[in-house]
Coordinates of C-alpha atoms in Angstrom, one line a residue:
Chain L
X1225 CA -2.7 56.3 -21.7
X1226 CA -5.9 54.9 -20.2
X1227 CA -7.2 56.2 -17.1
X1228 CA -9.5 53.2 -16.1
X1229 CA -8.8 52.2 -12.4
X1230 CA -7.1 48.9 -12.3
X1231 CA -6.5 48.5 -8.6
X1232 CA -8.3 49.7 -5.6
X1233 CA -7.0 49.2 -2.2
X1234 CA -9.3 50.0 0.6
X1235 CA -8.0 50.3 4.2
X1236 CA -6.3 47.0 3.8
X1237 CA -4.4 45.5 7.1
X1238 CA -2.4 42.4 7.2
X1239 CA -1.5 40.9 10.6
X1240 CA 0.6 38.1 11.5
X1241 CA 0.6 36.4 14.9
X1242 CA 3.5 38.4 16.2
X1243 CA 3.5 41.4 13.7
X1244 CA 1.4 43.9 11.6
X1245 CA 2.8 44.0 8.3
X1246 CA 0.2 46.4 6.8
X1247 CA -1.8 49.0 8.8
X1248 CA -4.6 50.5 6.7
X1249 CA -3.3 51.0 3.2
X1250 CA -5.5 52.6 0.7
X1251 CA -4.5 53.4 -2.8
X1252 CA -5.7 53.3 -6.4
X1253 CA -3.6 52.5 -9.6
X1254 CA -4.8 52.9 -13.2
X1255 CA -4.7 50.5 -15.9
X1256 CA -1.6 50.4 -18.0
X1257 CA 0.5 52.7 -15.9
X1258 CA 3.8 52.2 -13.8
X1259 CA 4.1 52.3 -10.0
X1260 CA 6.9 52.0 -7.8
X1261 CA 6.9 51.4 -4.2
X1262 CA 9.8 52.0 -2.2
X1263 CA 10.6 51.1 1.5
X1264 CA 13.2 49.6 3.8
X1265 CA 13.2 46.0 4.5
X1266 CA 10.1 44.8 6.6
X1267 CA 8.1 47.9 5.8
X1268 CA 5.5 45.7 4.3
X1269 CA 5.9 46.6 0.6
X1270 CA 6.3 42.9 -0.5
X1271 CA 3.3 42.0 1.6
X1272 CA 1.5 44.5 -0.4
X1273 CA 2.7 43.1 -3.6
X1274 CA 1.5 39.6 -2.7
X1275 CA -1.9 40.8 -1.8
X1276 CA -2.2 42.4 -5.2
X1277 CA -1.1 39.2 -6.7
X1278 CA -3.6 37.0 -4.9
X1279 CA -0.8 35.1 -3.0
X1280 CA -2.1 36.3 0.4
X1281 CA -5.4 37.4 1.5
X1282 CA -5.9 40.5 3.7
X1283 CA -6.7 40.4 7.5
X1284 CA -9.1 43.3 6.8
X1285 CA -10.0 45.8 4.1
X1286 CA -10.4 45.2 0.3
X1287 CA -8.1 44.5 -2.6
X1288 CA -10.1 45.3 -5.8
X1289 CA -8.4 44.3 -9.0
X1290 CA -10.4 45.0 -12.3
X1291 CA -13.5 45.5 -10.0
X1292 CA -13.2 42.1 -8.5
X1293 CA -12.6 42.0 -4.8
X1294 CA -9.8 39.3 -4.3
X1295 CA -11.2 38.5 -0.9
X1296 CA -14.4 37.2 -2.3
X1297 CA -12.6 34.7 -4.6
X1298 CA -12.5 31.0 -3.8
X1299 CA -9.1 29.4 -3.7
X1300 CA -9.6 27.8 -7.2
X1301 CA -10.6 31.3 -8.5
X1302 CA -7.6 33.0 -6.9
X1303 CA -5.4 30.4 -8.5
X1304 CA -6.8 31.1 -11.8
X1305 CA -6.5 34.9 -11.2
X1306 CA -2.6 34.3 -10.6
X1307 CA -2.4 32.4 -13.8
X1308 CA -4.3 34.6 -16.1
X1309 CA -4.1 38.0 -14.9
X1310 CA -0.7 38.4 -12.8
X1311 CA 2.9 38.0 -13.9
X1312 CA 5.5 37.7 -11.1
X1313 CA 9.1 38.9 -11.2
X1314 CA 10.9 38.0 -8.2
X1315 CA 14.4 39.1 -6.8
X1316 CA 15.6 35.6 -7.2
X1317 CA 15.3 34.1 -10.8
X1318 CA 13.0 31.4 -9.3
X1319 CA 13.6 29.1 -12.2
X1320 CA 13.2 25.4 -11.8
X1321 CA 16.5 23.6 -12.3
X1322 CA 15.0 20.4 -13.5
X1323 CA 13.6 22.0 -16.3
X1324 CA 15.2 23.8 -19.4
X1325 CA 14.4 27.5 -19.9
X1326 CA 11.7 27.1 -22.5
X1327 CA 10.0 24.6 -20.2
X1328 CA 10.2 27.0 -17.4
X1329 CA 8.5 29.7 -19.5
X1330 CA 5.8 27.4 -20.5
X1331 CA 5.1 26.3 -17.1
X1332 CA 2.3 28.9 -16.3
X1333 CA 0.5 27.9 -19.7
X1334 CA 0.8 24.1 -18.8
X1335 CA -0.5 24.8 -15.2
X1336 CA -3.3 26.7 -16.8
X1337 CA -4.3 24.0 -19.2
X1338 CA -3.6 26.4 -22.1
X1339 CA -2.5 25.7 -25.7
X1340 CA 1.3 26.2 -25.6
X1341 CA 1.8 26.8 -29.2
X1342 CA 1.0 30.5 -29.0
X1343 CA 3.1 31.0 -25.7
X1344 CA 6.0 29.2 -27.3
X1345 CA 5.8 31.6 -30.4
X1346 CA 5.5 34.8 -27.9
X1347 CA 8.5 33.3 -25.9
X1348 CA 10.5 32.7 -28.8
X1349 CA 10.0 36.3 -30.0
X1350 CA 10.5 37.9 -26.5
X1351 CA 13.9 35.8 -26.2
X1352 CA 14.9 37.2 -29.4
X1353 CA 14.0 40.6 -28.3
X1354 CA 15.8 40.3 -25.0
X1355 CA 18.7 38.4 -26.7
X1356 CA 18.4 35.3 -24.7
X1357 CA 17.5 32.9 -27.7
X1358 CA 20.6 30.8 -27.2
X1359 CA 19.4 30.2 -23.7
X1360 CA 16.1 28.6 -24.2
X1361 CA 17.2 25.0 -24.5
X1362 CA 19.7 25.4 -21.7
X1363 CA 19.2 24.8 -18.0
X1364 CA 18.9 27.7 -15.5
X1365 CA 22.4 26.8 -13.9
X1366 CA 24.1 27.2 -17.3
X1367 CA 23.0 30.9 -17.4
X1368 CA 24.5 34.0 -16.0
X1369 CA 22.3 36.0 -13.4
X1370 CA 21.3 38.5 -16.0
X1371 CA 20.2 35.9 -18.3
X1372 CA 18.2 33.9 -15.7
X1373 CA 16.6 37.3 -14.8
X1374 CA 15.5 38.0 -18.4
X1375 CA 14.2 34.2 -18.8
X1376 CA 12.2 35.1 -15.6
X1377 CA 10.8 38.1 -17.2
X1378 CA 9.7 36.1 -20.4
X1379 CA 7.9 33.6 -18.2
X1380 CA 6.2 36.4 -16.2
X1381 CA 5.0 37.9 -19.6
X1382 CA 4.1 34.5 -21.3
X1383 CA 0.5 34.8 -20.7
X1384 CA 0.3 38.6 -21.4
X1385 CA -0.8 39.4 -17.9
X1386 CA -2.7 42.7 -17.1
X1387 CA -0.9 43.2 -14.0
X1388 CA 3.0 42.7 -13.7
X1389 CA 4.4 42.6 -10.2
X1390 CA 8.0 42.9 -9.6
X1391 CA 9.5 42.2 -6.2
X1392 CA 13.0 43.6 -6.0
X1393 CA 13.8 42.6 -9.7
X1394 CA 17.1 44.0 -9.6
X1395 CA 18.2 42.9 -6.2
X1396 CA 20.6 40.4 -7.4
X1397 CA 22.1 42.5 -10.2
X1398 CA 24.9 45.0 -10.6
X1399 CA 24.0 48.7 -11.6
X1400 CA 24.4 48.3 -15.4
X1401 CA 22.2 45.0 -15.4
X1402 CA 19.6 46.6 -13.0
X1403 CA 19.2 49.6 -15.5
X1404 CA 18.8 47.3 -18.5
X1405 CA 16.1 45.0 -16.5
X1406 CA 14.1 48.0 -15.4
X1407 CA 14.2 49.5 -19.0
X1408 CA 13.0 46.2 -20.3
X1409 CA 10.2 45.6 -17.8
X1410 CA 8.9 49.3 -18.6
X1411 CA 9.2 48.7 -22.2
X1412 CA 7.5 45.4 -22.2
X1413 CA 4.9 46.3 -19.8
X1414 CA 3.9 49.0 -22.2
X1415 CA 3.9 46.7 -25.2
X1416 CA 1.6 44.5 -23.5
X1417 CA -0.6 47.1 -22.1
X1418 CA 0.2 45.7 -18.4
X1419 CA 0.1 47.6 -15.1
X1420 CA 3.5 47.5 -13.7
X1421 CA 4.1 47.5 -10.0
X1422 CA 7.7 47.4 -8.9
X1423 CA 8.8 47.1 -5.2
X1424 CA 12.3 48.1 -4.4
X1425 CA 14.6 49.9 -1.9
X1426 CA 17.0 50.9 -4.7
X1427 CA 16.9 54.7 -5.0
X1428 CA 18.5 54.8 -8.5
X1429 CA 15.8 52.9 -10.0
X1430 CA 13.1 54.8 -8.0
X1431 CA 14.3 58.0 -9.7
X1432 CA 12.8 57.1 -13.1
X1433 CA 9.3 56.4 -11.9
X1434 CA 6.7 59.2 -11.9
X1435 CA 4.2 57.4 -9.7
X1436 CA 5.9 56.6 -6.5
X1437 CA 4.9 55.5 -3.0
X1438 CA 6.8 55.1 0.0
X1439 CA 6.0 52.3 2.4
X1440 CA 6.8 52.8 6.1
X1441 CA 5.8 50.8 8.9
X1442 CA 2.9 49.2 7.0
X1443 CA 1.5 52.6 5.9
X1444 CA 1.7 53.7 2.3
X1445 CA 2.8 57.4 1.9
X1446 CA 2.2 59.2 -1.5
X1447 CA 5.6 60.9 -2.7
Chain M
X672 CA 6.9 13.4 -10.6
X673 CA 10.1 15.2 -12.0
X674 CA 9.5 17.6 -9.0
X675 CA 10.0 14.7 -6.6
X676 CA 12.6 12.8 -8.4
X677 CA 15.0 15.2 -9.9
X678 CA 17.7 14.6 -7.4
X679 CA 19.4 11.3 -5.8
X680 CA 18.3 12.3 -2.2
X681 CA 14.7 12.5 -3.1
X682 CA 14.9 9.4 -5.2
X683 CA 16.6 7.4 -2.5
X684 CA 14.1 8.7 0.1
X685 CA 11.1 7.7 -2.2
X686 CA 12.4 4.2 -2.9
X687 CA 13.1 3.8 1.0
X688 CA 9.6 4.8 1.8
X689 CA 8.3 2.5 -0.9
X690 CA 10.2 -0.4 0.1
X691 CA 9.4 0.2 3.9
X692 CA 5.8 0.3 3.2
X693 CA 5.8 -2.6 1.0
X694 CA 7.8 -4.8 3.6
X695 CA 5.3 -3.9 6.2
X696 CA 2.4 -4.9 4.1
X697 CA 4.2 -8.1 3.4
X698 CA 4.9 -8.9 7.0
X699 CA 1.3 -8.8 7.8
X700 CA 0.4 -10.8 4.7
X701 CA 3.0 -13.6 5.5
X702 CA 1.8 -13.8 9.1
X703 CA -1.7 -14.3 8.0
X704 CA -0.3 -16.7 5.2
X705 CA 1.6 -18.8 7.7
X706 CA -1.4 -19.1 10.0
X707 CA -3.7 -20.0 7.3
X708 CA -1.0 -22.2 5.8
X709 CA -0.8 -24.1 9.1
X710 CA -4.4 -24.5 9.4
X711 CA -4.7 -25.7 5.8
X712 CA -1.9 -28.1 6.1
X713 CA -3.2 -29.7 9.3
X714 CA -6.6 -30.0 7.8
X715 CA -5.3 -31.5 4.6
X716 CA -3.2 -34.0 6.5
X717 CA -6.0 -35.0 8.9
X718 CA -8.4 -35.3 6.0
X719 CA -5.9 -37.7 4.3
X720 CA -6.2 -39.9 7.4
X721 CA -9.9 -40.1 7.9
X722 CA -11.9 -38.6 5.1
X723 CA -14.4 -35.7 5.7
X724 CA -16.4 -37.5 8.6
X725 CA -15.8 -40.6 10.6
X726 CA -18.6 -42.7 12.0
X727 CA -18.2 -44.6 15.2
X728 CA -20.5 -46.6 17.5
X729 CA -20.6 -46.2 21.2
X730 CA -20.9 -50.0 21.2
X731 CA -17.4 -50.4 19.8
X732 CA -17.7 -52.9 16.8
X733 CA -20.8 -53.1 14.6
X734 CA -21.9 -54.5 11.5
X735 CA -22.6 -52.1 8.4
X736 CA -25.7 -53.8 7.2
X737 CA -27.7 -52.7 4.1
X738 CA -30.2 -50.7 5.8
X739 CA -27.5 -48.5 7.4
X740 CA -25.6 -48.2 4.0
X741 CA -29.0 -47.1 2.5
X742 CA -29.4 -44.6 5.4
X743 CA -25.9 -43.1 4.7
X744 CA -26.6 -42.8 1.1
X745 CA -30.0 -41.1 1.6
X746 CA -28.3 -38.5 3.8
X747 CA -26.3 -37.4 0.5
X748 CA -23.1 -39.0 1.3
X749 CA -21.5 -40.2 -2.0
X750 CA -18.5 -42.3 -1.0
X751 CA -18.0 -44.3 2.2
X752 CA -15.9 -47.1 3.4
X753 CA -16.0 -49.3 6.5
X754 CA -12.8 -49.9 8.3
X755 CA -11.4 -51.4 11.4
X756 CA -9.0 -49.3 13.5
X757 CA -7.1 -50.9 16.4
X758 CA -4.0 -50.1 18.5
X759 CA -1.1 -52.3 18.0
X760 CA 2.7 -52.6 18.4
X761 CA 4.8 -52.5 15.3
X762 CA 8.1 -54.7 15.7
X763 CA 11.1 -54.2 13.4
X764 CA 14.8 -55.0 13.9
X765 CA 14.3 -55.6 17.7
X766 CA 12.5 -52.1 18.1
X767 CA 8.8 -51.6 18.7
X768 CA 6.3 -48.6 18.6
X769 CA 2.8 -48.3 19.4
X770 CA 0.9 -47.7 16.2
X771 CA -2.8 -47.4 14.9
X772 CA -3.4 -50.0 12.5
X773 CA -6.4 -49.4 10.0
X774 CA -7.8 -52.3 8.2
X775 CA -9.1 -50.9 5.1
X776 CA -11.0 -52.0 1.9
X777 CA -10.4 -50.9 -1.7
X778 CA -12.6 -48.0 -1.5
X779 CA -10.7 -46.3 1.4
X780 CA -8.1 -44.8 -0.7
X781 CA -10.4 -43.0 -2.8
X782 CA -11.9 -41.4 0.2
X783 CA -8.7 -40.2 1.7
X784 CA -7.0 -39.4 -1.8
X785 CA -4.3 -41.8 -1.1
X786 CA -3.0 -44.7 -3.2
X787 CA -3.6 -47.5 -0.8
X788 CA -4.4 -50.6 -2.7
X789 CA -2.5 -53.4 -1.1
X790 CA -1.7 -56.9 -2.1
X791 CA -2.5 -59.9 0.5
X792 CA -0.5 -59.6 3.7
X793 CA 1.1 -56.4 2.9
X794 CA 0.9 -53.1 4.6
X795 CA 1.5 -49.2 4.0
X796 CA 3.3 -47.3 6.8
X797 CA 3.5 -43.6 7.8
X798 CA 6.8 -41.9 6.6
X799 CA 7.8 -41.0 10.0
X800 CA 7.6 -44.6 11.1
X801 CA 9.8 -45.7 8.2
X802 CA 12.2 -42.7 9.0
X803 CA 12.5 -43.4 12.5
X804 CA 12.9 -47.3 12.3
X805 CA 14.7 -47.3 8.9
X806 CA 12.0 -49.4 7.2
X807 CA 12.1 -49.6 3.5
X808 CA 9.5 -50.9 1.0
X809 CA 9.9 -54.6 0.7
X810 CA 10.8 -55.0 4.3
X811 CA 8.8 -57.2 6.6
X812 CA 7.3 -55.8 9.8
X813 CA 5.3 -57.5 12.5
X814 CA 2.3 -56.1 13.9
X815 CA 1.2 -57.6 17.4
X816 CA -2.6 -57.3 18.3
X817 CA -4.0 -57.6 21.6
X818 CA -5.7 -61.1 21.0
X819 CA -4.0 -64.3 21.0
X820 CA -5.1 -67.6 19.3
X821 CA -7.7 -69.8 20.6
X822 CA -5.1 -71.5 23.0
X823 CA -3.5 -68.2 24.1
X824 CA -6.4 -65.9 24.5
X825 CA -4.6 -63.4 26.7
X826 CA -1.6 -63.3 24.5
X827 CA -1.0 -61.2 21.7
X828 CA -1.1 -62.4 18.2
X829 CA 2.1 -61.7 16.0
X830 CA 1.4 -61.1 12.2
X831 CA 4.0 -60.5 9.6
X832 CA 3.3 -57.9 6.8
X833 CA 5.3 -56.8 3.9
X834 CA 5.7 -53.0 3.5
X835 CA 4.3 -52.3 0.2
X836 CA 4.0 -48.4 0.5
X837 CA 5.3 -45.7 2.6
X838 CA 2.7 -42.8 3.0
X839 CA 2.9 -39.3 3.9
X840 CA 0.0 -37.6 5.4
X841 CA 1.8 -34.4 6.1
X842 CA 0.9 -34.5 9.8
X843 CA 3.8 -35.7 12.1
X844 CA 1.1 -37.3 14.4
X845 CA -0.4 -39.5 11.5
X846 CA 3.0 -40.1 9.9
X847 CA 4.5 -41.6 13.1
X848 CA 1.2 -43.6 14.0
X849 CA -0.7 -45.0 11.2
X850 CA -0.3 -48.4 9.6
X851 CA -2.7 -49.7 6.7
X852 CA -3.3 -53.3 6.1
X853 CA -6.4 -55.0 4.2
X854 CA -9.7 -55.1 6.0
X855 CA -10.5 -58.8 5.5
X856 CA -7.1 -59.8 6.9
X857 CA -7.4 -57.9 10.3
X858 CA -11.0 -59.0 10.7
X859 CA -9.8 -62.5 10.2
X860 CA -6.9 -62.0 12.8
X861 CA -9.2 -60.4 15.3
X862 CA -12.0 -62.7 14.6
X863 CA -14.3 -60.0 13.8
X864 CA -16.1 -61.7 10.8
X865 CA -17.8 -58.7 9.1
X866 CA -17.8 -56.3 11.8
X867 CA -16.2 -52.8 11.9
X868 CA -15.4 -50.1 14.4
X869 CA -15.5 -47.1 12.0
X870 CA -16.9 -45.8 8.6
X871 CA -15.1 -43.1 6.8
X872 CA -17.0 -40.9 4.4
X873 CA -16.8 -38.0 2.0
X874 CA -19.5 -35.3 1.6
X875 CA -20.3 -33.9 -1.9
X876 CA -19.2 -30.4 -2.1
X877 CA -20.8 -27.6 -4.3
X878 CA -18.1 -26.3 -6.8
X879 CA -15.9 -23.4 -5.7
X880 CA -16.8 -23.4 -2.0
X881 CA -13.7 -24.3 -0.4
X882 CA -13.8 -22.2 2.6
X883 CA -17.6 -23.1 3.2
X884 CA -16.7 -26.9 3.1
X885 CA -16.0 -27.0 6.6
X886 CA -19.6 -25.9 7.5
X887 CA -21.0 -28.1 5.0
X888 CA -19.2 -31.0 6.6
X889 CA -20.3 -30.0 10.0
X890 CA -23.9 -30.0 8.8
X891 CA -23.6 -33.5 7.2
X892 CA -22.2 -34.7 10.6
X893 CA -25.2 -33.2 12.5
X894 CA -27.5 -34.5 10.0
X895 CA -26.2 -38.1 10.1
X896 CA -26.0 -38.0 13.9
X897 CA -29.5 -36.9 14.0
X898 CA -30.7 -39.8 11.4
X899 CA -28.7 -42.6 13.3
X900 CA -29.6 -41.6 16.7
X901 CA -27.6 -41.9 20.0
X902 CA -25.8 -45.1 19.2
X903 CA -23.5 -43.7 16.7
X904 CA -21.5 -40.5 16.6
X905 CA -20.0 -38.7 13.6
X906 CA -16.9 -36.5 13.8
X907 CA -15.7 -34.0 11.2
X908 CA -12.0 -34.9 10.3
X909 CA -10.5 -31.9 12.3
X910 CA -12.4 -32.5 15.5
X911 CA -9.4 -33.9 17.3
X912 CA -7.5 -30.8 16.6
X913 CA -10.3 -28.4 16.7
X914 CA -9.1 -26.6 19.8
X915 CA -5.6 -26.0 18.0
X916 CA -7.3 -24.7 15.0
X917 CA -9.6 -22.4 17.0
X918 CA -6.5 -21.1 18.9
X919 CA -4.7 -20.5 15.5
X920 CA -7.5 -18.6 14.0
X921 CA -7.9 -16.3 17.2
X922 CA -4.2 -15.6 17.1
X923 CA -4.4 -14.7 13.4
X924 CA -7.0 -12.0 14.1
X925 CA -5.0 -10.7 17.1
X926 CA -1.7 -10.6 15.2
X927 CA -3.3 -9.2 12.3
X928 CA -4.6 -6.2 14.4
X929 CA -1.3 -5.8 16.2
X930 CA 0.7 -5.8 13.0
X931 CA -1.2 -2.8 11.8
X932 CA 1.3 -0.9 13.9
X933 CA 3.9 -1.8 11.5
X934 CA 2.0 -0.2 8.6
X935 CA 1.4 2.8 10.7
X936 CA 5.0 3.1 11.5
X937 CA 5.9 2.7 7.9
X938 CA 3.3 5.4 7.0
X939 CA 5.2 7.8 9.4
X940 CA 8.1 7.4 6.7
X941 CA 5.5 8.5 4.1
X942 CA 4.7 11.6 6.2
X943 CA 8.5 12.2 6.6
X944 CA 9.0 12.2 3.0
X945 CA 6.0 14.6 2.4
X946 CA 7.8 17.0 4.9
X947 CA 11.1 16.5 3.5
X948 CA 9.8 17.3 -0.2
X949 CA 7.8 20.2 1.3
X950 CA 11.0 21.6 2.8
X951 CA 13.4 20.7 0.1
X952 CA 11.2 21.6 -2.7
X953 CA 9.1 24.5 -1.2
X954 CA 10.6 27.1 -3.7
X955 CA 9.3 24.9 -6.6
X956 CA 5.9 24.1 -4.8
X957 CA 5.4 27.9 -3.9
X958 CA 6.5 28.8 -7.4
X959 CA 3.7 26.6 -8.9
X960 CA 1.3 28.2 -6.5
X961 CA 2.3 31.6 -7.6
X962 CA 2.1 30.7 -11.3
X963 CA -1.6 29.5 -10.7
X964 CA -1.8 26.1 -9.0
X965 CA -4.5 26.0 -6.4
X966 CA -4.0 24.5 -3.1
X967 CA -6.7 22.0 -3.9
X968 CA -4.7 21.0 -6.9
X969 CA -1.5 20.6 -4.9
X970 CA -3.3 18.3 -2.5
X971 CA -4.6 16.2 -5.2
X972 CA -1.3 15.9 -6.7
X973 CA 0.1 14.7 -3.1
X974 CA -3.0 12.4 -2.9
X975 CA -2.3 11.0 -6.3
X976 CA 1.4 10.4 -5.5
X977 CA 0.5 8.8 -2.1
X978 CA -2.1 6.5 -4.0
X979 CA 0.6 5.6 -6.5
X980 CA 3.0 4.9 -3.7
X981 CA 0.4 2.6 -2.0
X982 CA -0.3 0.8 -5.2
X983 CA 3.2 0.1 -6.1
X984 CA 3.9 -1.0 -2.3
X985 CA 1.2 -3.5 -2.7
X986 CA 2.9 -4.9 -5.9
X987 CA 6.3 -5.0 -4.1
X988 CA 4.6 -6.4 -0.9
X989 CA 3.4 -9.4 -3.2
X990 CA 6.9 -9.9 -4.5
X991 CA 8.2 -10.1 -1.1
X992 CA 5.6 -12.5 0.0
X993 CA 6.6 -14.8 -2.9
X994 CA 10.1 -14.4 -2.0
X995 CA 9.3 -15.3 1.7
X996 CA 7.2 -18.2 0.5
X997 CA 10.2 -19.6 -1.4
X998 CA 12.5 -19.4 1.6
X999 CA 9.8 -20.8 3.9
X1000 CA 9.4 -23.9 1.7
X1001 CA 13.3 -24.4 0.6
X1002 CA 15.5 -23.0 3.5
X1003 CA 16.5 -25.6 6.0
X1004 CA 16.4 -22.8 8.6
X1005 CA 12.6 -22.6 8.2
X1006 CA 11.9 -26.3 9.0
X1007 CA 9.8 -26.9 12.0
X1008 CA 10.2 -29.4 14.8
X1009 CA 7.5 -31.9 13.6
X1010 CA 7.0 -33.2 17.1
X1011 CA 5.7 -29.7 18.1
X1012 CA 4.0 -28.4 15.0
X1013 CA 2.7 -31.7 13.6
X1014 CA 4.2 -30.9 10.3
X1015 CA 7.7 -30.3 9.1
X1016 CA 7.0 -27.3 6.9
X1017 CA 4.3 -24.7 6.2
X1018 CA 3.4 -23.1 3.2
X1019 CA 1.9 -19.8 2.9
X1020 CA -1.8 -19.5 1.9
X1021 CA -3.1 -16.1 1.5
X1022 CA -6.8 -15.7 0.1
X1023 CA -7.9 -12.9 -2.2
X1024 CA -9.9 -11.9 0.9
X1025 CA -6.9 -11.5 3.0
X1026 CA -5.0 -9.4 0.4
X1027 CA -8.0 -7.2 -0.2
X1028 CA -8.2 -6.8 3.8
X1029 CA -4.6 -5.9 4.3
X1030 CA -4.2 -3.8 1.2
X1031 CA -7.5 -1.9 2.2
X1032 CA -6.4 -1.3 5.7
X1033 CA -3.0 0.1 4.5
X1034 CA -5.0 2.3 2.2
X1035 CA -7.2 3.6 4.9
X1036 CA -4.3 4.2 7.2
X1037 CA -2.3 6.1 4.6
X1038 CA -5.2 8.2 3.4
X1039 CA -6.2 9.0 7.0
X1040 CA -2.8 10.2 8.0
X1041 CA -2.0 12.1 4.8
X1042 CA -5.3 13.9 4.9
X1043 CA -4.4 15.4 8.2
X1044 CA -1.0 16.4 6.9
X1045 CA -2.2 17.9 3.8
X1046 CA -4.7 19.9 5.8
X1047 CA -1.8 21.4 7.7
X1048 CA 0.2 22.0 4.7
X1049 CA -2.9 23.8 2.9
X1050 CA -3.2 26.3 5.8
X1051 CA 0.5 27.3 5.6
X1052 CA 0.9 30.8 4.3
X1053 CA 2.2 31.0 0.7
X1054 CA 4.1 34.1 1.5
X1055 CA 5.7 32.3 4.4
X1056 CA 6.9 29.6 1.9
X1057 CA 8.3 32.3 -0.5
X1058 CA 10.1 34.2 2.0
X1059 CA 11.8 31.2 3.4
X1060 CA 13.5 30.9 -0.1
X1061 CA 14.7 34.4 0.1
X1062 CA 16.1 34.3 3.6

């Protein structure tokens, strides 16, 4: 397992007009490892994840990913970073109902102006692996919750992201499916050499992660 | 586009916005078209009754000698024709009306672009005279002139003319007033010998300078007046209606500006549509952003959609204008009282310049207003949008 530093967060603060989401968070995460951030609702864990994913900019401090300070990137560069570097798995499946599953999976490649042939092959392989091959030509509303989440995971991994960010990935699933999804995420992140960061408030899931943080009132505590 | 049109509500909304914008553009174009059409129809009708320029003498009757003819020709006038124009009473079936009789020669018809070749002791009358007095081709009318025979100098002279043609100038005032007879006959009736009281003339136009023709005619009239001196005056054909035409032009500018409000109001529908899509499709829009679409690319997509909306609105607006033109020229509802408006119907006339002006102004409004909206949307937090979906 590599010990290269992938993420370095230095005294990051994120404030909103009426609240403070993050209040001086500092943490380092290594390339190819798995991390879990626990915390109650409103503790700031999702905000930290979105800062890592370049969806938000910090009010103060630095978010350095692969030696690049995300705060220094332009809007266009940040969009490219999200497209090429980051894969998101959200609590809700977040698949577009107007497209079939394969089109949903190919969306990041199309938005990034990339050749879809390779992505198509990878998606087909992953779908086979995740046992959702029969779903690729279907529309999201024709799938069960578990199937939708697996298609969502394929989309997140479609461009082989270096950083796989999961926001409550099992929040919408029963315990059996939750266990399967977490297993899949960990397995695939390893296979793709991606750094995995999972945000959850589910203690059952948390037990299996060796690198754990607790987020409380905008402050990150090591477990 | 799938994003905007994947459900019936979005589609209906977009169609409503499109039709609304197109209709508001069409209202402005039609208004301008009506005003232009009125001016053009009036000018065309007036030109049919006098040619480009009419020459009259302050002394009344005059003889158009060779020197004067040469002077007119040397001014650049290609076509001219002398005539006598006098007030008269037309009598038919015990009814009479005041008319303006024009004694014309064979060249006059070419100048006013009307077929006015008349056999001896025959006449052509305006269409409104024929309609009001139920006169038909072949009927005999009596024209009473204010000069009696040698024994009855203070009595009117009554003269019978067969109605050979019924002429329409397109202007009520002309169609209800003008009667044409042969020049030599009226000269003989009035004892004028070769004298005239008017010369109608046309100026040569450079090709494709339709709107500039008026200026050319005015220049010709000024030049002729300068050449002939104070005894003669030269009037462009629209002079008697010039104040009305000026008023119509001023109204056109004012109404065009006021009607911009309609476009602005319809653009608020466009804004409502953008807000609607942003709210209804916030999940998809923010997903696109999360997957790598930049805010600038999103703004470009919106701008492209808005430009497409504007473009298709202009096309639909042209269709609306043509539809309105058809109704205006065919539906009895749109017939005008001719005594008030001088003409029974108005056709729309919209120049390329008018189209360009209205389309460009609509484009300017739509771009300006959507620019401010998109700037606000760009500043909206991405996380805020995503969270709205989870709540």
